[in-house]
Amino acid sequence: MNHIGTLAERRAARLARATAATPPQPLRVRRAMADGEVVHIVQGEQYVSEDPNVVIATLLGSCVAGCLRDPIARVGGMNHFLLPGGEGAREDIGFGVHAMELLVNALLAHGARRERIEAKLFGGSCVVAGLTSVGEKNARFAEEFLRREGIRHIGGSLRGDSGRRLQYWPVSGRARQVFMGSTAPELIARETRPVATPKTEDAGALELF
Amino acid sequence: MSKTVLTVDDSRTMRDMLRLALIDAGFDVVQAEDGVQGLEVLQDVRPDVIITDINMPRMDGYGFMQGVRADVQNRAIPILVLTTESSPEKKVRARDAGATGWIVKPFDPQKLVDAINRVAA
């Protein structure tokens, strides 16, 4: 690691590296901890880093966070996605596939190799009455995606009826979760928001050369 | 007679999604999981359109397209790049490697079918 420069300069350089690969990257480093920086992401976002001092944090209900890293390239990242309605609809699955592919490609752009990537999955719980199948659908999709793609699923925590505060150290692969009450107001508010799409400019349109 | 589309993508999930969308639209589909396998398939199959990803192991989309265009018999086959990438530099590189067009994921099945019919006409 290069430690030359001020904290702000190093932070800016890290953000520039982390955001170079794919468009949907949050730029909201909100606070510094004694042992590093915490980058908060929300639904529809992802973050990738090769900085061992960075911690990626998120709040999960029925959403799923995929935490992927290459232990040899020492780079990792987290996404946070929620499949829209429609049980099993192709469009919904495509939404999740896109979120996972963006994260995998961002790792590859930082020197990771697909066959070395290992994953932890978190979330997919049932925290709001009436949304019973949503968490299960997200959890099942994420597990199935890893299985089909041959990405090693080495751990995590899926399902249940409590929300989770999740922290993930993308270089070491360490993860820490704290369960929240299923009726936590912050969680209810997030669960009832519209689904956020990973933003991609001009998605699906043909550009002829 | 159905048009044949060769899809080249390292993601099994994405290959399956493309196959279902294209078969529904009446195309015949052949698949390859990277550029090396894509070139092997072209020894036996002459598709009407090729759809390829960029980020793939063994041989990426750029190398694959250069390999396709190196064979004079394949120079007229339209190649659409289907990728999560959208940077101008990568588009220029793809065009120089022989791409006909560029589509940013996530793909919309109807837009993709329209694009294929447009370049295969």
Short mmCIF file of C-alpha atoms in Angstrom, two decimals:
data_model
loop_
_atom_site.label_atom_id
_atom_site.label_comp_id
_atom_site.label_asym_id
_atom_site.label_seq_id
_atom_site.Cartn_x
_atom_site.Cartn_y
_atom_site.Cartn_z
CA MET A 1 0.00 0.00 0.00
CA ASN A 2 1.13 3.51 -0.71
CA HIS A 3 0.76 5.64 2.41
CA ILE A 4 2.19 8.85 0.97
CA GLY A 5 -0.16 11.83 1.01
CA THR A 6 -2.80 13.17 3.32
CA LEU A 7 -5.70 11.11 4.57
CA ALA A 8 -8.03 12.99 2.22
CA GLU A 9 -5.75 12.33 -0.76
CA ARG A 10 -5.45 8.65 0.05
CA ARG A 11 -9.20 8.43 0.49
CA ALA A 12 -9.78 10.14 -2.87
CA ALA A 13 -7.29 7.83 -4.57
CA ARG A 14 -8.95 4.77 -3.06
CA LEU A 15 -12.35 5.97 -4.18
CA ALA A 16 -11.04 6.65 -7.67
CA ARG A 17 -9.64 3.12 -7.90
CA ALA A 18 -12.76 1.58 -6.46
CA THR A 19 -15.07 3.44 -8.80
CA ALA A 20 -13.04 3.04 -11.97
CA ALA A 21 -14.41 -0.35 -13.00
CA THR A 22 -18.17 0.01 -13.00
CA PRO A 23 -20.62 2.91 -12.85
CA PRO A 24 -22.85 2.03 -9.87
CA GLN A 25 -20.49 2.82 -7.03
CA PRO A 26 -21.45 4.79 -3.95
CA LEU A 27 -19.24 7.73 -3.11
CA ARG A 28 -20.36 8.18 0.42
CA VAL A 29 -17.58 7.50 2.87
CA ARG A 30 -19.41 8.72 5.92
CA ARG A 31 -17.08 8.29 8.82
CA ALA A 32 -13.68 7.07 9.82
CA MET A 33 -13.23 4.43 12.47
CA ALA A 34 -10.18 3.92 14.62
CA ASP A 35 -9.18 0.96 12.48
CA GLY A 36 -10.26 2.20 9.06
CA GLU A 37 -12.99 3.74 6.94
CA VAL A 38 -16.59 2.64 6.72
CA VAL A 39 -18.30 2.80 3.34
CA HIS A 40 -22.07 2.45 3.60
CA ILE A 41 -24.00 1.06 0.67
CA VAL A 42 -27.74 0.79 0.13
CA GLN A 43 -29.96 -1.26 -2.15
CA GLY A 44 -28.87 -1.04 -5.78
CA GLU A 45 -25.27 -0.16 -4.94
CA GLN A 46 -21.97 -1.96 -4.72
CA TYR A 47 -18.47 -1.16 -3.55
CA VAL A 48 -15.12 -2.77 -4.30
CA SER A 49 -11.82 -2.14 -2.54
CA GLU A 50 -8.30 -3.45 -2.27
CA ASP A 51 -7.68 -1.43 0.89
CA PRO A 52 -7.42 -3.60 4.03
CA ASN A 53 -8.58 -0.67 6.16
CA VAL A 54 -11.91 -0.28 4.37
CA VAL A 55 -15.06 -1.74 5.90
CA ILE A 56 -18.20 -1.98 3.75
CA ALA A 57 -21.42 -1.71 5.73
CA THR A 58 -25.08 -2.14 4.95
CA LEU A 59 -28.45 -2.77 6.54
CA LEU A 60 -30.35 -5.83 5.33
CA GLY A 61 -33.91 -7.07 5.63
CA SER A 62 -35.25 -9.17 2.80
CA CYS A 63 -32.48 -7.86 0.51
CA VAL A 64 -29.33 -9.89 -0.02
CA ALA A 65 -25.73 -8.71 0.12
CA GLY A 66 -23.21 -10.67 -1.89
CA CYS A 67 -19.73 -10.39 -0.37
CA LEU A 68 -17.15 -11.58 -2.90
CA ARG A 69 -13.37 -11.55 -2.81
CA ASP A 70 -10.27 -13.02 -4.39
CA PRO A 71 -7.93 -13.93 -1.51
CA ILE A 72 -4.87 -14.05 -3.79
CA ALA A 73 -5.47 -10.71 -5.54
CA ARG A 74 -6.55 -9.31 -2.16
CA VAL A 75 -9.56 -7.47 -3.51
CA GLY A 76 -13.19 -7.79 -2.55
CA GLY A 77 -16.53 -6.10 -2.63
CA MET A 78 -20.14 -6.13 -1.59
CA ASN A 79 -23.39 -5.54 -3.42
CA HIS A 80 -26.90 -5.09 -2.03
CA PHE A 81 -29.83 -6.08 -4.18
CA LEU A 82 -33.51 -6.91 -4.04
CA LEU A 83 -35.32 -8.77 -6.78
CA PRO A 84 -38.51 -6.98 -7.84
CA GLY A 85 -41.93 -8.73 -7.58
CA GLY A 86 -43.18 -11.55 -9.78
CA GLU A 87 -42.31 -14.98 -8.47
CA GLY A 88 -39.68 -16.55 -10.69
CA ALA A 89 -40.13 -14.10 -13.57
CA ARG A 90 -37.18 -13.96 -15.96
CA GLU A 91 -36.92 -10.18 -15.69
CA ASP A 92 -36.55 -10.44 -11.92
CA ILE A 93 -33.82 -13.01 -12.18
CA GLY A 94 -32.11 -10.87 -14.80
CA PHE A 95 -32.07 -8.03 -12.31
CA GLY A 96 -30.18 -10.13 -9.77
CA VAL A 97 -27.86 -11.59 -12.39
CA HIS A 98 -26.95 -8.09 -13.47
CA ALA A 99 -26.16 -7.04 -9.89
CA MET A 100 -23.93 -10.06 -9.37
CA GLU A 101 -22.23 -9.73 -12.74
CA LEU A 102 -21.39 -6.09 -12.07
CA LEU A 103 -19.67 -7.08 -8.84
CA VAL A 104 -17.78 -9.99 -10.39
CA ASN A 105 -16.61 -7.78 -13.27
CA ALA A 106 -15.49 -5.05 -10.87
CA LEU A 107 -13.36 -7.62 -9.03
CA LEU A 108 -11.92 -8.88 -12.31
CA ALA A 109 -11.04 -5.30 -13.24
CA HIS A 110 -9.04 -5.11 -9.99
CA GLY A 111 -7.00 -8.21 -10.82
CA ALA A 112 -9.24 -10.96 -9.42
CA ARG A 113 -9.63 -14.26 -11.26
CA ARG A 114 -13.03 -15.78 -11.58
CA GLU A 115 -12.02 -19.26 -10.41
CA ARG A 116 -10.51 -17.88 -7.20
CA ILE A 117 -13.51 -15.82 -6.13
CA GLU A 118 -15.19 -16.90 -2.89
CA ALA A 119 -18.50 -15.61 -1.60
CA LYS A 120 -20.45 -15.01 1.56
CA LEU A 121 -24.17 -14.25 1.38
CA PHE A 122 -26.21 -12.36 3.96
CA GLY A 123 -29.83 -11.27 4.30
CA GLY A 124 -32.95 -12.67 2.72
CA SER A 125 -34.92 -12.56 5.94
CA CYS A 126 -38.65 -12.13 6.44
CA VAL A 127 -39.02 -8.94 8.47
CA VAL A 128 -42.32 -7.50 7.26
CA ALA A 129 -45.64 -9.34 7.38
CA GLY A 130 -46.92 -9.88 3.86
CA LEU A 131 -43.44 -9.96 2.35
CA THR A 132 -42.88 -13.53 3.48
CA SER A 133 -41.65 -14.90 0.17
CA VAL A 134 -39.48 -11.94 -0.81
CA GLY A 135 -36.53 -12.74 1.44
CA GLU A 136 -36.68 -16.42 0.57
CA LYS A 137 -36.77 -15.60 -3.15
CA ASN A 138 -33.70 -13.39 -2.85
CA ALA A 139 -31.82 -15.93 -0.74
CA ARG A 140 -32.65 -18.76 -3.12
CA PHE A 141 -31.62 -16.74 -6.16
CA ALA A 142 -28.25 -15.82 -4.64
CA GLU A 143 -27.44 -19.39 -3.63
CA GLU A 144 -28.48 -20.71 -7.02
CA PHE A 145 -26.46 -18.06 -8.85
CA LEU A 146 -23.27 -19.04 -7.01
CA ARG A 147 -23.91 -22.73 -7.61
CA ARG A 148 -24.52 -22.27 -11.33
CA GLU A 149 -21.54 -19.99 -11.78
CA GLY A 150 -19.18 -22.26 -9.86
CA ILE A 151 -18.37 -19.54 -7.31
CA ARG A 152 -17.49 -21.02 -3.92
CA HIS A 153 -20.09 -20.22 -1.26
CA ILE A 154 -18.00 -20.29 1.90
CA GLY A 155 -20.40 -18.84 4.45
CA GLY A 156 -22.65 -16.03 5.53
CA SER A 157 -26.11 -15.92 7.04
CA LEU A 158 -29.37 -16.11 5.09
CA ARG A 159 -33.09 -16.16 6.00
CA GLY A 160 -34.59 -15.88 9.47
CA ASP A 161 -36.95 -13.16 10.66
CA SER A 162 -34.56 -10.43 11.80
CA GLY A 163 -32.84 -7.67 9.94
CA ARG A 164 -29.06 -7.51 9.94
CA ARG A 165 -26.44 -4.81 10.30
CA LEU A 166 -23.57 -6.14 8.22
CA GLN A 167 -19.93 -5.15 8.04
CA TYR A 168 -17.51 -6.73 5.55
CA TRP A 169 -13.77 -6.31 5.25
CA PRO A 170 -13.26 -6.90 1.52
CA VAL A 171 -9.56 -7.75 1.64
CA SER A 172 -9.56 -10.19 4.56
CA GLY A 173 -13.06 -11.50 3.93
CA ARG A 174 -14.00 -11.03 7.57
CA ALA A 175 -17.69 -10.31 8.14
CA ARG A 176 -19.60 -9.21 11.20
CA GLN A 177 -23.37 -9.06 11.54
CA VAL A 178 -25.66 -7.82 14.28
CA PHE A 179 -29.26 -8.96 14.26
CA MET A 180 -31.92 -6.26 14.59
CA GLY A 181 -35.46 -6.60 15.81
CA SER A 182 -37.85 -7.38 12.98
CA THR A 183 -39.88 -4.26 13.81
CA ALA A 184 -36.96 -1.79 13.81
CA PRO A 185 -38.42 1.40 12.23
CA GLU A 186 -35.32 2.00 10.11
CA LEU A 187 -35.63 -1.46 8.67
CA ILE A 188 -39.37 -1.22 7.97
CA ALA A 189 -38.79 2.06 6.11
CA ARG A 190 -36.11 0.48 3.94
CA GLU A 191 -38.13 -2.65 3.26
CA THR A 192 -41.07 -0.71 1.90
CA ARG A 193 -39.04 1.44 -0.49
CA PRO A 194 -39.28 0.86 -4.24
CA VAL A 195 -36.69 -1.48 -5.70
CA ALA A 196 -33.57 0.34 -6.82
CA THR A 197 -32.00 -0.73 -10.09
CA PRO A 198 -28.22 -0.82 -10.49
CA LYS A 199 -27.91 2.16 -12.81
CA THR A 200 -26.41 1.60 -16.23
CA GLU A 201 -26.50 4.22 -18.91
CA ASP A 202 -28.54 3.31 -22.02
CA ALA A 203 -29.01 -0.27 -20.86
CA GLY A 204 -30.29 -2.58 -23.58
CA ALA A 205 -30.05 -0.08 -26.45
CA LEU A 206 -28.03 -0.89 -29.56
CA GLU A 207 -25.17 1.42 -30.52
CA LEU A 208 -23.99 0.69 -34.04
CA PHE A 209 -20.36 1.34 -34.97
CA MET B 1 -35.52 -20.58 -42.14
CA SER B 2 -34.45 -19.61 -38.63
CA LYS B 3 -31.45 -17.42 -38.14
CA THR B 4 -28.65 -18.85 -36.00
CA VAL B 5 -27.09 -16.83 -33.19
CA LEU B 6 -23.81 -17.72 -31.48
CA THR B 7 -23.66 -16.42 -27.90
CA VAL B 8 -20.31 -16.20 -26.11
CA ASP B 9 -20.44 -15.50 -22.38
CA ASP B 10 -18.61 -17.00 -19.40
CA SER B 11 -21.66 -16.75 -17.16
CA ARG B 12 -23.80 -19.87 -17.36
CA THR B 13 -26.75 -17.92 -16.02
CA MET B 14 -26.39 -15.27 -18.70
CA ARG B 15 -26.01 -17.90 -21.44
CA ASP B 16 -29.22 -19.57 -20.29
CA MET B 17 -31.09 -16.26 -20.16
CA LEU B 18 -29.95 -15.41 -23.68
CA ARG B 19 -30.82 -18.85 -24.98
CA LEU B 20 -34.36 -18.69 -23.59
CA ALA B 21 -34.96 -15.18 -24.92
CA LEU B 22 -33.63 -16.01 -28.39
CA ILE B 23 -35.39 -19.37 -28.72
CA ASP B 24 -38.65 -17.67 -27.73
CA ALA B 25 -38.05 -15.23 -30.59
CA GLY B 26 -37.54 -18.06 -33.09
CA PHE B 27 -33.75 -18.10 -33.39
CA ASP B 28 -31.52 -21.16 -33.32
CA VAL B 29 -28.86 -20.72 -30.64
CA VAL B 30 -25.37 -22.12 -30.25
CA GLN B 31 -23.33 -21.25 -27.17
CA ALA B 32 -19.72 -20.88 -26.10
CA GLU B 33 -18.33 -20.02 -22.67
CA ASP B 34 -15.31 -18.00 -23.76
CA GLY B 35 -13.46 -16.78 -26.84
CA VAL B 36 -11.47 -19.98 -27.29
CA GLN B 37 -14.59 -22.11 -27.37
CA GLY B 38 -16.31 -19.53 -29.56
CA LEU B 39 -13.63 -19.89 -32.24
CA GLU B 40 -13.89 -23.68 -31.99
CA VAL B 41 -17.65 -23.51 -32.55
CA LEU B 42 -17.07 -21.38 -35.66
CA GLN B 43 -15.15 -24.27 -37.22
CA ASP B 44 -18.45 -26.14 -37.48
CA VAL B 45 -21.19 -23.50 -37.44
CA ARG B 46 -21.72 -20.38 -39.55
CA PRO B 47 -24.02 -18.18 -37.45
CA ASP B 48 -25.98 -15.25 -38.84
CA VAL B 49 -25.10 -13.10 -35.81
CA ILE B 50 -22.61 -13.37 -32.94
CA ILE B 51 -23.28 -11.93 -29.48
CA THR B 52 -20.23 -11.78 -27.23
CA ASP B 53 -19.33 -10.63 -23.75
CA ILE B 54 -16.04 -8.78 -23.16
CA ASN B 55 -14.81 -9.97 -19.75
CA MET B 56 -14.09 -13.68 -20.11
CA PRO B 57 -11.28 -16.01 -18.99
CA ARG B 58 -8.83 -17.67 -21.44
CA MET B 59 -9.77 -15.35 -24.32
CA ASP B 60 -11.75 -12.15 -23.84
CA GLY B 61 -14.18 -10.59 -26.28
CA TYR B 62 -11.53 -8.48 -28.01
CA GLY B 63 -9.33 -11.49 -28.77
CA PHE B 64 -12.35 -13.48 -29.88
CA MET B 65 -13.50 -10.80 -32.32
CA GLN B 66 -10.00 -10.47 -33.77
CA GLY B 67 -9.92 -14.24 -34.19
CA VAL B 68 -13.30 -14.20 -35.95
CA ARG B 69 -12.28 -11.44 -38.34
CA ALA B 70 -8.94 -13.12 -39.08
CA ASP B 71 -10.87 -15.78 -41.02
CA VAL B 72 -11.97 -14.25 -44.29
CA GLN B 73 -15.10 -16.43 -44.30
CA ASN B 74 -16.26 -14.82 -41.06
CA ARG B 75 -15.64 -11.18 -41.91
CA ALA B 76 -19.25 -10.45 -42.82
CA ILE B 77 -20.86 -11.95 -39.70
CA PRO B 78 -22.28 -9.12 -37.55
CA ILE B 79 -20.87 -9.15 -34.01
CA LEU B 80 -22.79 -7.49 -31.18
CA VAL B 81 -20.96 -6.90 -27.92
CA LEU B 82 -23.22 -7.45 -24.88
CA THR B 83 -21.46 -6.27 -21.75
CA THR B 84 -21.73 -4.42 -18.44
CA GLU B 85 -19.03 -2.05 -19.70
CA SER B 86 -19.85 1.31 -21.25
CA SER B 87 -16.59 3.29 -21.45
CA PRO B 88 -15.81 5.03 -24.77
CA GLU B 89 -12.28 3.58 -24.77
CA LYS B 90 -13.59 0.03 -24.63
CA LYS B 91 -16.11 0.73 -27.37
CA VAL B 92 -13.34 2.03 -29.63
CA ARG B 93 -11.24 -1.04 -28.86
CA ALA B 94 -14.19 -3.30 -29.66
CA ARG B 95 -14.89 -1.50 -32.92
CA ASP B 96 -11.24 -1.85 -33.92
CA ALA B 97 -11.40 -5.56 -33.06
CA GLY B 98 -14.30 -6.02 -35.45
CA ALA B 99 -17.50 -5.37 -33.48
CA THR B 100 -20.59 -4.24 -35.37
CA GLY B 101 -22.44 -2.83 -32.38
CA TRP B 102 -22.53 -2.50 -28.61
CA ILE B 103 -25.31 -3.24 -26.13
CA VAL B 104 -25.00 -2.49 -22.42
CA LYS B 105 -26.42 -5.04 -19.96
CA PRO B 106 -28.92 -5.66 -18.54
CA PHE B 107 -30.45 -6.66 -21.85
CA ASP B 108 -34.09 -6.22 -22.73
CA PRO B 109 -35.20 -9.31 -24.69
CA GLN B 110 -37.26 -7.39 -27.25
CA LYS B 111 -34.55 -4.76 -27.82
CA LEU B 112 -32.00 -7.52 -28.26
CA VAL B 113 -34.18 -9.32 -30.83
CA ASP B 114 -34.71 -6.03 -32.66
CA ALA B 115 -30.96 -5.41 -32.68
CA ILE B 116 -30.23 -8.88 -34.05
CA ASN B 117 -32.82 -8.50 -36.81
CA ARG B 118 -31.42 -5.08 -37.66
CA VAL B 119 -27.80 -6.20 -38.12
CA ALA B 120 -28.73 -9.56 -39.70
CA ALA B 121 -31.00 -8.04 -42.33
#
